C-alpha positions as CSV (number, residue, x, y, z in Angstrom):
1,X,-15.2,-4.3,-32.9
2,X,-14.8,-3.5,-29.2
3,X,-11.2,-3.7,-27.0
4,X,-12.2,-5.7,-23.8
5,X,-10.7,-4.2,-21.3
6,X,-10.0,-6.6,-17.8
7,X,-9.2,-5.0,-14.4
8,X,-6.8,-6.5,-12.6
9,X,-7.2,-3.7,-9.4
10,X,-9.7,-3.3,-6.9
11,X,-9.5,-0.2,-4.1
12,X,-12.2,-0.7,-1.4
13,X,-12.4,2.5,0.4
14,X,-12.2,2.3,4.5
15,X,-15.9,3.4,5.1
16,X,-16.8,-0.3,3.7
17,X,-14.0,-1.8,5.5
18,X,-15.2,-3.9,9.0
19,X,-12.1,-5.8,10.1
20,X,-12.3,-7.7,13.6
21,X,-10.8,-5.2,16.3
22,X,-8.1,-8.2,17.2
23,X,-7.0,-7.9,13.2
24,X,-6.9,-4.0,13.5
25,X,-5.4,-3.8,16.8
26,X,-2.4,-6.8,15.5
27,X,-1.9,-4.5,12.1
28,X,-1.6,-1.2,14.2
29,X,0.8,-2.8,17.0
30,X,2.8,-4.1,14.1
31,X,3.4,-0.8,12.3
32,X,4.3,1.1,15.6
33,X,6.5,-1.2,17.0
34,X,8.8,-1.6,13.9
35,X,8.7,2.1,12.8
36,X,9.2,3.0,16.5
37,X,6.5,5.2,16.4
38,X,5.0,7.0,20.0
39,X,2.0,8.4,21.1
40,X,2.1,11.3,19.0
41,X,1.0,10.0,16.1
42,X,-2.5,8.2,14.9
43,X,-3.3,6.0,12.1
44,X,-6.0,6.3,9.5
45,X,-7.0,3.4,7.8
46,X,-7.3,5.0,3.6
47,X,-8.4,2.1,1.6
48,X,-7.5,-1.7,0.8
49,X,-6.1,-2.8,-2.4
50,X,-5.8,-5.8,-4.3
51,X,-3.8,-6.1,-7.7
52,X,-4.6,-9.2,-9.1
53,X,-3.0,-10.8,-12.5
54,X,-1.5,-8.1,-15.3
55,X,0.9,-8.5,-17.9
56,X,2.3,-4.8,-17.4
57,X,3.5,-2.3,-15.2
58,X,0.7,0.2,-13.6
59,X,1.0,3.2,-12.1
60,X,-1.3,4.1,-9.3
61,X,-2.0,7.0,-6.8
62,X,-2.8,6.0,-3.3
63,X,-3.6,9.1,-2.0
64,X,-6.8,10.1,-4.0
65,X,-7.9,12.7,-1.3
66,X,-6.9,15.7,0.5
67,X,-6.2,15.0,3.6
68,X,-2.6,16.1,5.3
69,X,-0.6,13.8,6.8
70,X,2.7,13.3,7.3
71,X,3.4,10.0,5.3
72,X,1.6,6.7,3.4
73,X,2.2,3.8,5.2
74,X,1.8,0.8,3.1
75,X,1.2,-2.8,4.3
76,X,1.8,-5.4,2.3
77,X,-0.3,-8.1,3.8
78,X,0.5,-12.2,3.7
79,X,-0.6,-13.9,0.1
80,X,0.3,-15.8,-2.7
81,X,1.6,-14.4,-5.8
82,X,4.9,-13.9,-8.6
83,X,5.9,-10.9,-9.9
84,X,4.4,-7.6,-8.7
85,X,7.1,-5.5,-7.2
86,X,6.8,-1.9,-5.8
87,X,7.9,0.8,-6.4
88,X,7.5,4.6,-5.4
89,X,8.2,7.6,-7.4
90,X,8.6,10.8,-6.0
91,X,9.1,13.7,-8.7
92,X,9.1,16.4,-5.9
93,X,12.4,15.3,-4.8
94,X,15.7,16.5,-7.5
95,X,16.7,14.9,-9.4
96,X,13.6,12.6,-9.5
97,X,13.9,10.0,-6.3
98,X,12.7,6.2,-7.1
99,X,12.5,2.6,-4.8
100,X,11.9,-0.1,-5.1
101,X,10.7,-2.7,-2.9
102,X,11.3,-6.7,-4.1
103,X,9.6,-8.9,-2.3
104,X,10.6,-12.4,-2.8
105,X,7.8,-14.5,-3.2
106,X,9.2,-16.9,-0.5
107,X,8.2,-14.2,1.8
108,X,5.1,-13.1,0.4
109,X,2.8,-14.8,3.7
110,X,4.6,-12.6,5.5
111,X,3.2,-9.3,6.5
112,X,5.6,-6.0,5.3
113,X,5.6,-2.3,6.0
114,X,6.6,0.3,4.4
115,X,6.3,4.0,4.7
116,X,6.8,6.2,1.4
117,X,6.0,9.9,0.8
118,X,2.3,11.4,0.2
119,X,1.9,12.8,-3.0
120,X,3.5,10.2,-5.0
121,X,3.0,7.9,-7.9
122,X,2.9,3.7,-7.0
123,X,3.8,1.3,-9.9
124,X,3.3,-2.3,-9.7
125,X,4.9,-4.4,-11.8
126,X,3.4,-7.3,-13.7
127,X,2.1,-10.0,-11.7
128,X,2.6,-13.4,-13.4
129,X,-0.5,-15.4,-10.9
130,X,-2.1,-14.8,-7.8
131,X,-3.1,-11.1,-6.1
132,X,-1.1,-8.7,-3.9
133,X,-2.8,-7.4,-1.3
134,X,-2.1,-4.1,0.2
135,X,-3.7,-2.0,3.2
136,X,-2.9,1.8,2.8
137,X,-2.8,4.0,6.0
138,X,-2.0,7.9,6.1
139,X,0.6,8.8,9.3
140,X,-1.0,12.1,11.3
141,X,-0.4,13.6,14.5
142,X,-2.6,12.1,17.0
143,X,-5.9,14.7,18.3
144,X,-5.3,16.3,21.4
């Protein structure tokens, strides 16, 4: 007798990822303007990722690859779901730093942003219905 296992996440890495320049250009706009960010720094689009119905907590790492920037930016993009709140975990930090980030589902069609450390651990916490849609972004100083 086999154990079906279901997956309830799905990372699409950026080289797949076409979105409309208006889309890109609104996201990026967004992020500067409320972590009052300048010139110096760039964006880099990492992956997209969509956690869709689970009865438990799962711990993730967004940053799969080695790349050096200075933070993770996360963006929590507009949809419909209950349950799923975030959390970082940072075991570089003593004693061991956590957060947590509720959102409400009254304001899940509204786009958040949040910027947590790199080399951390993500947990998502069950998600009753619906998927949570996030858009992961690495912070780096802009080429001169």
């Amino acid at each position: 007798m086999s154990v079906k296992v279901v997956n309830t996440a799905w990372q699409i890495d950026n080289n797949v990822i076409d979105f409309p320049v208006s889309f890109s250009s609104a996201i990026r706009s967004n992020i500067f303007e409320q972590l009052h960010l300048n010139s110096y720094f760039d964006l880099h689009l990492h992956k997209l990722m969509i956690f869709g119905s689970c009865p438990h907590t799962n711990i993730y790492n967004f940053d799969d690859t080695i790349f050096i920037s200075y933070a993770i930016i996360i963006v929590f993009l507009p949809s419909n779901y209950i349950g799923g709140n975030y959390r970082f975990i940072d075991q570089n930090l003593e004693p061991i730093y956590t957060s947590i980030f509720n959102q409400h589902e009254l304001n899940n069609l509204k786009t958040f942003i949040i910027v947590v450390p790199t080399d951390c651990e993500h947990e998502i916490e069950p998600i009753e219905t619906g998927f949570k849609v996030l858009l992961i972004y690495h912070l780096v100083a802009k080429s001169k």
